[in-house]
Every structure is written in structure tokens, then in C-alpha cells.
Short mmCIF file of C-alpha atoms and ligand atoms in Angstrom, two decimals:
data_model
loop_
_atom_site.label_atom_id
_atom_site.label_comp_id
_atom_site.label_asym_id
_atom_site.label_seq_id
_atom_site.Cartn_x
_atom_site.Cartn_y
_atom_site.Cartn_z
CA MET A 1 0.04 0.68 0.10
CA GLN A 2 1.21 3.06 -0.93
CA GLU A 3 0.42 6.63 0.72
CA LEU A 4 -0.26 9.64 -1.37
CA LYS A 5 -1.32 13.81 -1.65
CA ALA A 6 -3.24 14.18 -4.74
CA SER A 7 -4.70 16.83 -6.11
CA VAL A 8 -8.33 16.80 -7.19
CA VAL A 9 -7.70 18.08 -11.35
CA ALA A 10 -11.76 18.07 -11.80
CA ILE A 11 -14.82 16.10 -11.46
CA SER A 12 -17.30 15.83 -13.80
CA ALA A 13 -20.81 13.71 -13.94
CA LEU A 14 -21.12 11.01 -16.04
CA SER A 15 -24.62 10.64 -15.70
CA GLU A 16 -26.93 11.93 -13.32
CA PHE A 17 -25.54 10.28 -10.00
CA ILE A 18 -22.28 9.28 -11.17
CA PHE A 19 -19.71 11.74 -11.39
CA LYS A 20 -16.01 10.96 -12.53
CA VAL A 21 -12.80 12.57 -10.45
CA GLU A 22 -9.68 12.71 -11.77
CA LEU A 23 -6.71 13.37 -9.34
CA LYS A 24 -2.99 13.87 -9.84
CA PRO A 25 -0.65 12.62 -7.23
CA GLU A 26 2.19 14.06 -6.51
CA GLN A 27 4.15 11.04 -7.35
CA PRO A 28 3.64 8.04 -9.51
CA ALA A 29 0.65 5.70 -8.25
CA GLU A 30 2.09 2.35 -7.68
CA PHE A 31 -1.21 -0.17 -8.62
CA PHE A 32 -1.96 -3.10 -10.74
CA ALA A 33 -5.16 -3.03 -13.31
CA GLY A 34 -8.36 -4.11 -11.64
CA GLN A 35 -6.75 -2.42 -7.63
CA TYR A 36 -8.75 0.24 -5.87
CA LEU A 37 -7.86 2.84 -3.45
CA GLN A 38 -8.96 4.22 -0.34
CA VAL A 39 -9.59 8.31 0.21
CA VAL A 40 -8.73 9.45 3.73
CA LEU A 41 -11.56 11.22 5.40
CA GLY A 42 -10.39 10.46 8.95
CA GLU A 43 -7.80 8.28 10.82
CA LYS A 44 -10.40 5.61 10.83
CA ASP A 45 -12.52 6.82 7.99
CA LYS A 46 -11.25 5.66 4.63
CA ARG A 47 -13.56 5.51 1.71
CA ALA A 48 -13.00 2.36 -1.11
CA PHE A 49 -13.54 3.23 -4.83
CA SER A 50 -11.62 1.27 -7.79
CA ILE A 51 -9.48 2.85 -9.67
CA ALA A 52 -10.70 3.44 -13.36
CA SER A 53 -7.32 4.01 -14.92
CA ARG A 54 -4.74 1.64 -16.59
CA PRO A 55 -1.73 1.46 -14.12
CA SER A 56 0.52 3.28 -16.96
CA GLN A 57 -2.01 6.23 -16.51
CA ASN A 58 -0.19 6.44 -13.07
CA ASN A 59 -0.05 10.53 -13.09
CA LEU A 60 -3.90 10.90 -13.37
CA LEU A 61 -5.60 8.81 -11.69
CA GLU A 62 -9.68 8.14 -12.17
CA LEU A 63 -12.32 7.34 -10.44
CA HIS A 64 -16.28 6.68 -10.85
CA ILE A 65 -18.55 7.57 -7.96
CA GLY A 66 -22.03 6.64 -8.06
CA ALA A 67 -23.49 9.11 -5.56
CA THR A 68 -27.48 8.98 -4.75
CA ALA A 69 -28.65 10.87 -2.12
CA ALA A 70 -28.96 8.18 0.17
CA ASP A 71 -25.66 6.63 -0.79
CA THR A 72 -23.85 9.12 2.34
CA TYR A 73 -21.21 6.68 2.28
CA ALA A 74 -20.15 8.05 -1.69
CA ILE A 75 -21.37 11.39 -0.86
CA GLN A 76 -19.47 12.20 2.48
CA ALA A 77 -16.64 11.20 -0.27
CA LEU A 78 -17.26 13.48 -2.85
CA ASP A 79 -17.80 16.44 -0.98
CA HIS A 80 -14.88 15.77 0.61
CA LEU A 81 -13.15 15.73 -2.79
CA ARG A 82 -15.31 18.99 -3.74
CA GLU A 83 -13.75 20.94 -0.42
CA HIS A 84 -10.09 20.09 -2.13
CA HIS A 85 -10.86 20.58 -5.20
CA LYS A 86 -12.38 23.85 -4.35
CA ASN A 87 -10.07 25.18 -2.23
CA HIS A 88 -6.82 23.71 -3.83
CA THR A 89 -5.57 21.41 -1.90
CA GLN A 90 -4.38 17.92 -1.07
CA ALA A 91 -6.30 14.22 -0.66
CA THR A 92 -4.84 11.83 1.08
CA LEU A 93 -5.00 8.04 -0.84
CA GLU A 94 -3.89 5.20 -0.42
CA VAL A 95 -3.14 3.47 -3.52
CA GLY A 96 -2.64 -0.24 -4.49
CA LEU A 97 -5.33 -2.32 -2.64
CA GLY A 98 -7.28 -5.11 -2.54
CA VAL A 99 -6.11 -9.02 -4.48
CA SER A 100 -8.72 -9.00 -6.95
CA GLN A 101 -6.69 -7.15 -9.61
CA LEU A 102 -5.70 -9.32 -13.38
CA ARG A 103 -3.72 -12.15 -13.37
CA GLU A 104 -1.32 -10.89 -16.65
CA LYS A 105 0.35 -14.54 -16.01
CA SER A 106 -2.88 -17.17 -16.60
CA ASP A 107 -3.46 -17.89 -19.84
CA ARG A 108 -7.11 -18.52 -19.66
CA PRO A 109 -10.83 -16.86 -21.40
CA ILE A 110 -11.62 -14.09 -19.18
CA ILE A 111 -15.08 -12.71 -18.15
CA MET A 112 -15.30 -9.77 -16.74
CA LEU A 113 -18.58 -8.85 -14.75
CA ALA A 114 -19.54 -4.98 -13.88
CA GLY A 115 -22.62 -3.93 -12.32
CA GLY A 116 -23.23 0.01 -12.26
CA THR A 117 -20.39 1.29 -10.92
CA GLY A 118 -18.60 -1.71 -10.68
CA PHE A 119 -17.43 -0.56 -14.44
CA SER A 120 -14.62 1.37 -12.73
CA TYR A 121 -13.03 -1.89 -11.85
CA VAL A 122 -13.41 -3.41 -14.91
CA LYS A 123 -12.29 -0.64 -16.93
CA SER A 124 -9.03 -0.58 -15.59
CA MET A 125 -8.56 -4.40 -16.50
CA ALA A 126 -9.67 -4.03 -20.17
CA ASP A 127 -7.80 -0.87 -20.79
CA HIS A 128 -4.69 -2.28 -19.98
CA LEU A 129 -5.29 -5.56 -21.53
CA ALA A 130 -6.23 -3.56 -25.17
CA GLU A 131 -2.26 -1.52 -23.70
CA THR A 132 -0.73 -4.70 -23.52
CA GLY A 133 -1.97 -6.70 -27.05
CA CYS A 134 -4.29 -9.07 -25.00
CA LYS A 135 -4.44 -12.35 -27.11
CA ARG A 136 -6.58 -14.56 -24.77
CA PRO A 137 -10.55 -13.77 -25.59
CA VAL A 138 -11.82 -11.01 -23.14
CA LEU A 139 -16.18 -11.00 -22.63
CA PHE A 140 -17.00 -7.60 -20.89
CA TYR A 141 -20.46 -7.70 -19.40
CA TRP A 142 -21.78 -4.32 -18.29
CA GLY A 143 -25.09 -4.33 -16.77
CA VAL A 144 -27.55 -1.55 -15.56
CA LYS A 145 -30.56 -0.46 -14.63
CA GLU A 146 -31.71 1.92 -17.35
CA GLU A 147 -29.34 2.20 -21.28
CA SER A 148 -29.01 5.85 -19.84
CA ALA A 149 -26.67 4.58 -17.51
CA LEU A 150 -24.60 3.16 -19.77
CA TYR A 151 -22.30 6.36 -19.50
CA ALA A 152 -19.46 4.76 -21.60
CA LYS A 153 -20.55 2.43 -24.20
CA THR A 154 -19.13 4.60 -27.24
CA GLU A 155 -15.72 3.92 -25.72
CA MET A 156 -16.51 0.29 -24.62
CA GLU A 157 -17.63 -0.69 -27.97
CA ALA A 158 -14.55 1.34 -29.67
CA TRP A 159 -12.72 -0.91 -27.30
CA ALA A 160 -13.95 -4.31 -28.05
CA ALA A 161 -13.62 -2.62 -32.50
CA SER A 162 -9.87 -2.39 -31.43
CA ASN A 163 -9.11 -6.31 -30.87
CA SER A 164 -10.81 -9.14 -32.36
CA HIS A 165 -10.45 -11.14 -29.03
CA PHE A 166 -12.63 -8.67 -27.18
CA ASN A 167 -16.23 -8.68 -26.83
CA PHE A 168 -18.71 -5.88 -24.89
CA ILE A 169 -22.35 -7.05 -23.59
CA PRO A 170 -24.07 -4.32 -22.41
CA VAL A 171 -27.44 -5.58 -20.01
CA VAL A 172 -30.09 -3.07 -18.93
CA GLU A 173 -31.80 -4.36 -16.38
CA LEU A 174 -35.37 -2.57 -17.42
CA ALA A 175 -34.60 -1.83 -21.14
CA ASP A 176 -37.82 -0.88 -23.17
CA ASP A 177 -38.83 -2.38 -26.12
CA SER A 178 -36.25 0.19 -27.84
CA TRP A 179 -33.84 -1.82 -26.44
CA SER A 180 -32.47 -5.03 -28.68
CA GLY A 181 -29.24 -6.57 -26.65
CA HIS A 182 -29.62 -8.27 -23.43
CA SER A 183 -32.23 -7.52 -20.19
CA GLY A 184 -32.58 -8.86 -16.89
CA TYR A 185 -30.06 -8.49 -14.50
CA VAL A 186 -25.89 -9.16 -16.01
CA HIS A 187 -25.27 -12.02 -14.76
CA ASN A 188 -28.47 -14.11 -16.47
CA ALA A 189 -27.26 -12.62 -19.73
CA VAL A 190 -23.49 -14.58 -18.98
CA LEU A 191 -25.65 -18.15 -17.76
CA LYS A 192 -27.78 -17.67 -21.32
CA ASP A 193 -24.76 -17.35 -23.10
CA ILE A 194 -21.99 -19.60 -21.65
CA MET A 195 -23.31 -22.96 -21.04
CA SER A 196 -19.90 -24.20 -19.16
CA LEU A 197 -18.24 -21.36 -17.09
CA GLY A 198 -15.40 -23.52 -15.73
CA ALA A 199 -12.65 -22.40 -18.86
CA TYR A 200 -13.14 -18.70 -17.66
CA ASP A 201 -10.96 -16.14 -15.13
CA ILE A 202 -14.24 -14.16 -13.50
CA TYR A 203 -13.62 -10.62 -12.38
CA MET A 204 -16.33 -9.17 -10.82
CA ALA A 205 -17.52 -6.16 -9.32
CA GLY A 206 -21.32 -4.73 -8.41
CA ARG A 207 -23.86 -4.31 -4.99
CA PHE A 208 -22.79 -6.61 -2.04
CA ASP A 209 -25.88 -7.91 -2.45
CA MET A 210 -25.08 -8.92 -6.24
CA ILE A 211 -21.79 -10.72 -5.45
CA GLY A 212 -22.98 -13.35 -3.02
CA PRO A 213 -25.73 -14.88 -5.30
CA VAL A 214 -23.49 -14.13 -8.38
CA ARG A 215 -20.89 -16.39 -6.99
CA ASP A 216 -23.42 -19.61 -5.86
CA ASP A 217 -24.87 -19.09 -9.55
CA PHE A 218 -21.65 -19.10 -11.96
CA ILE A 219 -20.75 -22.08 -9.36
CA ASN A 220 -23.65 -24.02 -10.13
CA GLN A 221 -22.83 -23.72 -13.67
CA GLY A 222 -19.02 -24.87 -13.81
CA ALA A 223 -17.37 -21.63 -12.79
CA ILE A 224 -13.69 -22.36 -10.60
CA ARG A 225 -14.37 -20.58 -7.00
CA GLU A 226 -10.58 -19.84 -7.11
CA HIS A 227 -10.68 -18.57 -10.27
CA MET A 228 -12.95 -15.80 -9.44
CA TYR A 229 -11.79 -12.65 -8.45
CA ALA A 230 -14.15 -9.83 -5.94
CA ASP A 231 -12.72 -7.74 -3.61
CA ALA A 232 -16.71 -8.06 -2.20
CA PHE A 233 -15.71 -11.28 -1.19
CA ALA A 234 -13.87 -9.62 1.82
CA PHE A 235 -17.27 -8.07 3.09
CA ILE A 236 -19.67 -11.18 2.50
CA LYS A 237 -19.97 -14.34 3.35
C1 LIG B 1 -13.65 -2.51 -3.21
C2 LIG B 1 -14.32 -1.42 -3.23
C3 LIG B 1 -14.91 -0.75 -4.51
C4 LIG B 1 -15.71 0.13 -5.23
N1 LIG B 1 -15.43 1.37 -5.24
C5 LIG B 1 -17.07 1.90 -5.96
C6 LIG B 1 -16.27 2.56 -7.02
O1 LIG B 1 -15.31 2.64 -7.88
N2 LIG B 1 -17.54 3.32 -7.02
C7 LIG B 1 -18.83 3.28 -6.65
O2 LIG B 1 -19.45 3.95 -6.74
N3 LIG B 1 -18.97 2.57 -5.28
C8 LIG B 1 -17.79 1.30 -5.56
N4 LIG B 1 -17.85 0.55 -4.45
C9 LIG B 1 -19.09 0.53 -3.83
C10 LIG B 1 -19.81 -0.14 -3.61
O3 LIG B 1 -19.70 -1.62 -5.33
C11 LIG B 1 -21.08 0.75 -5.56
O4 LIG B 1 -21.87 1.26 -4.48
C12 LIG B 1 -21.73 -1.06 -5.78
O5 LIG B 1 -21.02 -1.43 -7.06
C13 LIG B 1 -22.86 0.24 -6.45
O6 LIG B 1 -23.27 -0.79 -7.94
P1 LIG B 1 -24.26 0.70 -8.18
O7 LIG B 1 -26.17 1.12 -7.52
O8 LIG B 1 -24.25 1.41 -9.53
O9 LIG B 1 -25.75 -0.47 -8.86
P2 LIG B 1 -27.00 -0.84 -9.27
O10 LIG B 1 -27.33 0.39 -10.21
O11 LIG B 1 -27.70 -0.87 -8.65
O12 LIG B 1 -26.71 -2.18 -10.22
C14 LIG B 1 -27.11 -2.02 -11.34
C15 LIG B 1 -26.62 -3.91 -11.56
O13 LIG B 1 -26.07 -4.54 -11.29
C16 LIG B 1 -26.71 -6.10 -11.18
N5 LIG B 1 -27.58 -6.38 -9.51
C17 LIG B 1 -27.64 -5.40 -8.82
N6 LIG B 1 -28.53 -5.50 -7.47
C18 LIG B 1 -28.63 -7.27 -8.21
C19 LIG B 1 -28.74 -8.26 -7.05
N7 LIG B 1 -29.27 -8.37 -6.25
N8 LIG B 1 -28.66 -9.65 -7.99
C20 LIG B 1 -27.85 -9.14 -9.36
N9 LIG B 1 -27.63 -8.47 -9.66
C21 LIG B 1 -27.88 -7.58 -9.67
C22 LIG B 1 -27.81 -5.77 -11.78
O14 LIG B 1 -27.58 -6.24 -13.39
C23 LIG B 1 -28.40 -3.75 -12.02
O15 LIG B 1 -28.58 -3.90 -13.51
C24 LIG B 1 -17.17 -0.65 -3.51
C25 LIG B 1 -16.40 -0.99 -2.44
C26 LIG B 1 -15.65 -1.74 -2.98
C27 LIG B 1 -15.86 -2.81 -1.56
#
């Protein structure tokens, strides 16, 4: 773990409730694709957010923070970062946390599963794989409640078009008639598309109440627990 001071360069809206935060650390940040950082609000109050940037982008860190009015955990962290932005002061970060980073030495095909702002975790790995010329098949499923929440759809379609091994599959839970892709929960799209999950390395991020059932459903369809990665596992049963 590396403790860093960082300036808050910009905070901008990605959708109605999701904000992109750009942080410039005073020294290059050290992390692997798929790790997270903590924004230090107090000695015992540290808020975890996935690092959306790829490791080579270690001079400008990007976070995607989902902050609805009910989510005080995220709202307070965002307000803390807004204060630093306004006052031109530096936030304290703890970088390079988590155990669910990309396993680069594996040669297994990859499923990446993101629910909502879990996108941030997966984006770092997806961009890193593109940058390093990955030859492994990568299936990137991104599930959101409504189509309007697919704020990086065009960017991920371009990512998929850049490498014949990459696929991007957006899934809209509450789709209307104009949506022609998968609908419902994102993991059900995976279960529908792939009959046996045993061959895959599976990376997952999303709500805590999603990760447990998804893990169990995937194992029932052949996924191997040792090849499933999610930092939420540390917070759930
Ligand atoms: C290490 C760590 C890092 C984190 N990083 C971030 C971060 O970078 N940014 C952030 O905002 N929060 C982060 N969090 C908090 C938490 O992961 C998010 O609050 C969560 O991902 C938010 O999901 P959402 O509200 O966007 O999903 P929603 O909009 O509620 O759901 C999106 C999709 O997820 C699926 N889904 C939701 N619920 C279920 C369910 N019960 N069963 C099956 N599928 C379901 C569906 O496909 C749904 O459409 C982090 C937490 C930890 C522990």
C-alpha cells in the first residue's frame, strides 16, 4: 500500500448520479489493473473506490463515484473531494489495495462482470489488456438499471472493435422495447450465453447483495471458485 497526496483536478458528471473524479498524485501511483484506493477522510474513516485508470496512467487517477442522495458513504467522499478541489488543497489517498487484480500470467479466457459503477474496476483491466495487446478472449458484461446509465457505451464499443478477441456486452435490467440487447440482471446474461464457465477467469464488481448470489449461480454453472475474483468477497459471506 502506498500513501499519497493528490490534487483534485476535476469532478464532472458521467450521468445523473455518477461522477468522474480526476486526481493528480504528487508522485506516480503504484497499482495493478483492478486494484482500488481509499480516500482518507479521517484516521479511521477511509472510503474505497476502484481505480478506473490503467496502471500506465499513474500520473492521473480516475474514479467513478456513484452518489445517489441515499448513499452517504459516497456522497461524503465526493463532498470531501469537492472541498479539496475548491480550496486547491490535496487529498490523502491509500493506493494499490485489494487482491482481485488482473492475473496477467494466466492464459485462460476472461469474463469481466460489472454491475453499475463496478464498471470502474473492470475498465482499468480492459484498458490495460488493450494496451498490452492481449490475445486471450475477453467477454466484458456491463449491467445497468436503465440504458441511460451506460455512460461509456461508445468508448467500450470502440475498445471491443480494437481487438478481435474482445467482446463488449451491455445489459439493461429494465429495458424498454427499443433495446435489442440482453435485459434483466447482468449475470443472467452470462448464464444464458455460456453453458459451462469452468474454463474462465471471472472478475466481478457490483453491489454487495449481487456478488454472493452471482458467485453461487456461476459455481452451479461450472465456474471454479479459485478462478473467481472480487474484492467484495472480503465483505460478504
Ligand atoms: C473495494 C470496493 C471498491 C468499490 N469501488 C467503487 C467505485 O469505484 N465506485 C462506486 O461508486 N462504488 C464503489 N464501491 C461500492 C459498491 O461496489 C458500489 O456501491 C456498487 O457497485 C454500486 O452499484 P450500483 O448502485 O451502481 O448498481 P445498480 O445500479 O444498483 O445495479 C446495476 C446492475 O447490477 C446488477 N445487480 C444489482 N443488484 C443485483 C442483485 N441483487 N442480483 C443480481 N444482480 C444485481 C444488475 O444487473 C443491475 O442492473 C466499492 C466497494 C468496494 C468494497
